[in-house]
Amino acid sequence: MQTWNDMKQIQPLVSQMLVNSFKKDRISHAYLFQGSRGTGKREISKLFAKSIFCPNRDGAEPCHACNACHRIESGNHPDVHWIEPDGMSIKKDQILRLQKEFTYTGMESNRKIYVVVGADKMTANASNRLLKFLEEPSRQTTAMLLTENGQAILDTIRSRCQLMAFQPLHSVHLEEKLVEEGISESNAKLLASLTNNLAEALEFDEENWFANARKLVIQLIEVLQNKPNEALLFINHQWMPHFKEREQLQRGLDLLIFWFKDMINHDLGRDEAIVYIQEIDRMEQASMRWSRQNIVESLTSILEAKRKINQNVHPTLVMEQLTLHLKR
Ligand SMILES: [Zn+2]
């Protein structure tokens, strides 16, 4: 259960626009909620539905305690319909069934809401059916179409919707979401630095790929400090097998960049900016070995390596060259 105040922290613009449209009684017939996974599209749909149906609301804020609020929360309100992909797609039949429902007047009032989750997954037939539905709006009906990919939705549908662009999560909120998904706090902080997309962050975390990547970065630093002559061996036998794809190697290099940035932040006493939060002891030891000049040069060569990977230079070659630079 989330309130408008909660949602304003995460999606200030969208929340404000919806609350205003509610207060001014200018609710659109159709909204297109567009934004990546985890940005609050479902939560805001529910909240907006509660604002509309709650009899005890205070301004736009629903009470979250009445029968209507409870039923909307659990997806059982008779006048709030949810359509989700049936398998890979949303089919024409699902839209037809919805339309049929809507020919009867509302059970509890004349108002009706429908939410289409994954609206980009509608088949061509389903899209055309929905379009017809949108073309004959009744004053009492509100549609909310939710999508991660607005471009995949028919122009004719999009043009009938008020577009609401959901912003990527601020890294603090992404961290919270990741911890909710069962990721440790230290990994969540590092993952949130790597991407602002929840789905992508969760993908990184699959099969321990990310935890191992993080371990390899720290091992590389240790090898460079303590056994520089074994660094190339380490790259060939440990590093390269883990970062097989170019895209993966880019993320590995990003993690390496964070390490050196952390050393600078630690040096400046800006510990709150550190992302390798569990490695402060190690960082302290490292700071004795790396001068500021060394660190800046290292960052420059890592950025150079990232450029070369983009230019299709062979990854192993790029990493070997980088290692030689970092050893100095
Ligand atoms: Zn209520």
mmCIF file of N, CA and C and ligand atoms in Angstrom, residues 50 53-57 61-70, ligand 1:
data_model
loop_
_atom_site.group_PDB
_atom_site.id
_atom_site.type_symbol
_atom_site.label_atom_id
_atom_site.label_comp_id
_atom_site.label_asym_id
_atom_site.label_seq_id
_atom_site.Cartn_x
_atom_site.Cartn_y
_atom_site.Cartn_z
ATOM 1 N N LYS A 50 -7.901 4.192 -6.513
ATOM 2 C CA LYS A 50 -8.418 4.403 -5.151
ATOM 3 C C LYS A 50 -8.900 5.836 -4.972
ATOM 4 N N PHE A 53 -12.320 5.989 -6.445
ATOM 5 C CA PHE A 53 -13.414 5.211 -5.852
ATOM 6 C C PHE A 53 -13.570 5.329 -4.336
ATOM 7 N N CYS A 54 -12.533 5.790 -3.638
ATOM 8 C CA CYS A 54 -12.620 5.817 -2.169
ATOM 9 C C CYS A 54 -13.644 6.857 -1.704
ATOM 10 N N PRO A 55 -14.626 6.455 -0.894
ATOM 11 C CA PRO A 55 -15.622 7.424 -0.423
ATOM 12 C C PRO A 55 -15.092 8.315 0.716
ATOM 13 N N ASN A 56 -13.979 7.887 1.322
ATOM 14 C CA ASN A 56 -13.469 8.641 2.484
ATOM 15 C C ASN A 56 -12.219 9.440 2.175
ATOM 16 N N ARG A 57 -11.999 9.722 0.888
ATOM 17 C CA ARG A 57 -10.722 10.355 0.549
ATOM 18 C C ARG A 57 -10.613 11.757 1.142
ATOM 19 N N GLU A 61 -6.048 12.008 -1.606
ATOM 20 C CA GLU A 61 -5.508 10.856 -0.875
ATOM 21 C C GLU A 61 -6.629 9.932 -0.410
ATOM 22 N N PRO A 62 -6.612 8.674 -0.898
ATOM 23 C CA PRO A 62 -7.638 7.728 -0.439
ATOM 24 C C PRO A 62 -7.354 7.297 0.997
ATOM 25 N N CYS A 63 -8.374 6.682 1.640
ATOM 26 C CA CYS A 63 -8.198 6.324 3.056
ATOM 27 C C CYS A 63 -7.365 5.054 3.228
ATOM 28 N N HIS A 64 -7.283 4.219 2.217
ATOM 29 C CA HIS A 64 -6.541 2.960 2.243
ATOM 30 C C HIS A 64 -7.127 1.951 3.219
ATOM 31 N N ALA A 65 -8.294 2.237 3.790
ATOM 32 C CA ALA A 65 -8.848 1.355 4.817
ATOM 33 C C ALA A 65 -10.250 0.862 4.488
ATOM 34 N N CYS A 66 -10.944 1.557 3.604
ATOM 35 C CA CYS A 66 -12.347 1.189 3.352
ATOM 36 C C CYS A 66 -12.422 -0.045 2.442
ATOM 37 N N ASN A 67 -13.632 -0.493 2.255
ATOM 38 C CA ASN A 67 -13.888 -1.646 1.410
ATOM 39 C C ASN A 67 -13.368 -1.425 -0.022
ATOM 40 N N ALA A 68 -13.680 -0.247 -0.576
ATOM 41 C CA ALA A 68 -13.258 0.038 -1.958
ATOM 42 C C ALA A 68 -11.729 0.002 -2.060
ATOM 43 N N CYS A 69 -11.052 0.645 -1.132
ATOM 44 C CA CYS A 69 -9.581 0.676 -1.152
ATOM 45 C C CYS A 69 -9.009 -0.741 -1.073
ATOM 46 N N HIS A 70 -9.564 -1.533 -0.160
ATOM 47 C CA HIS A 70 -9.072 -2.908 -0.004
ATOM 48 C C HIS A 70 -9.255 -3.722 -1.277
HETATM 49 ZN ZN ZN B 1 -10.815 4.201 0.999
#
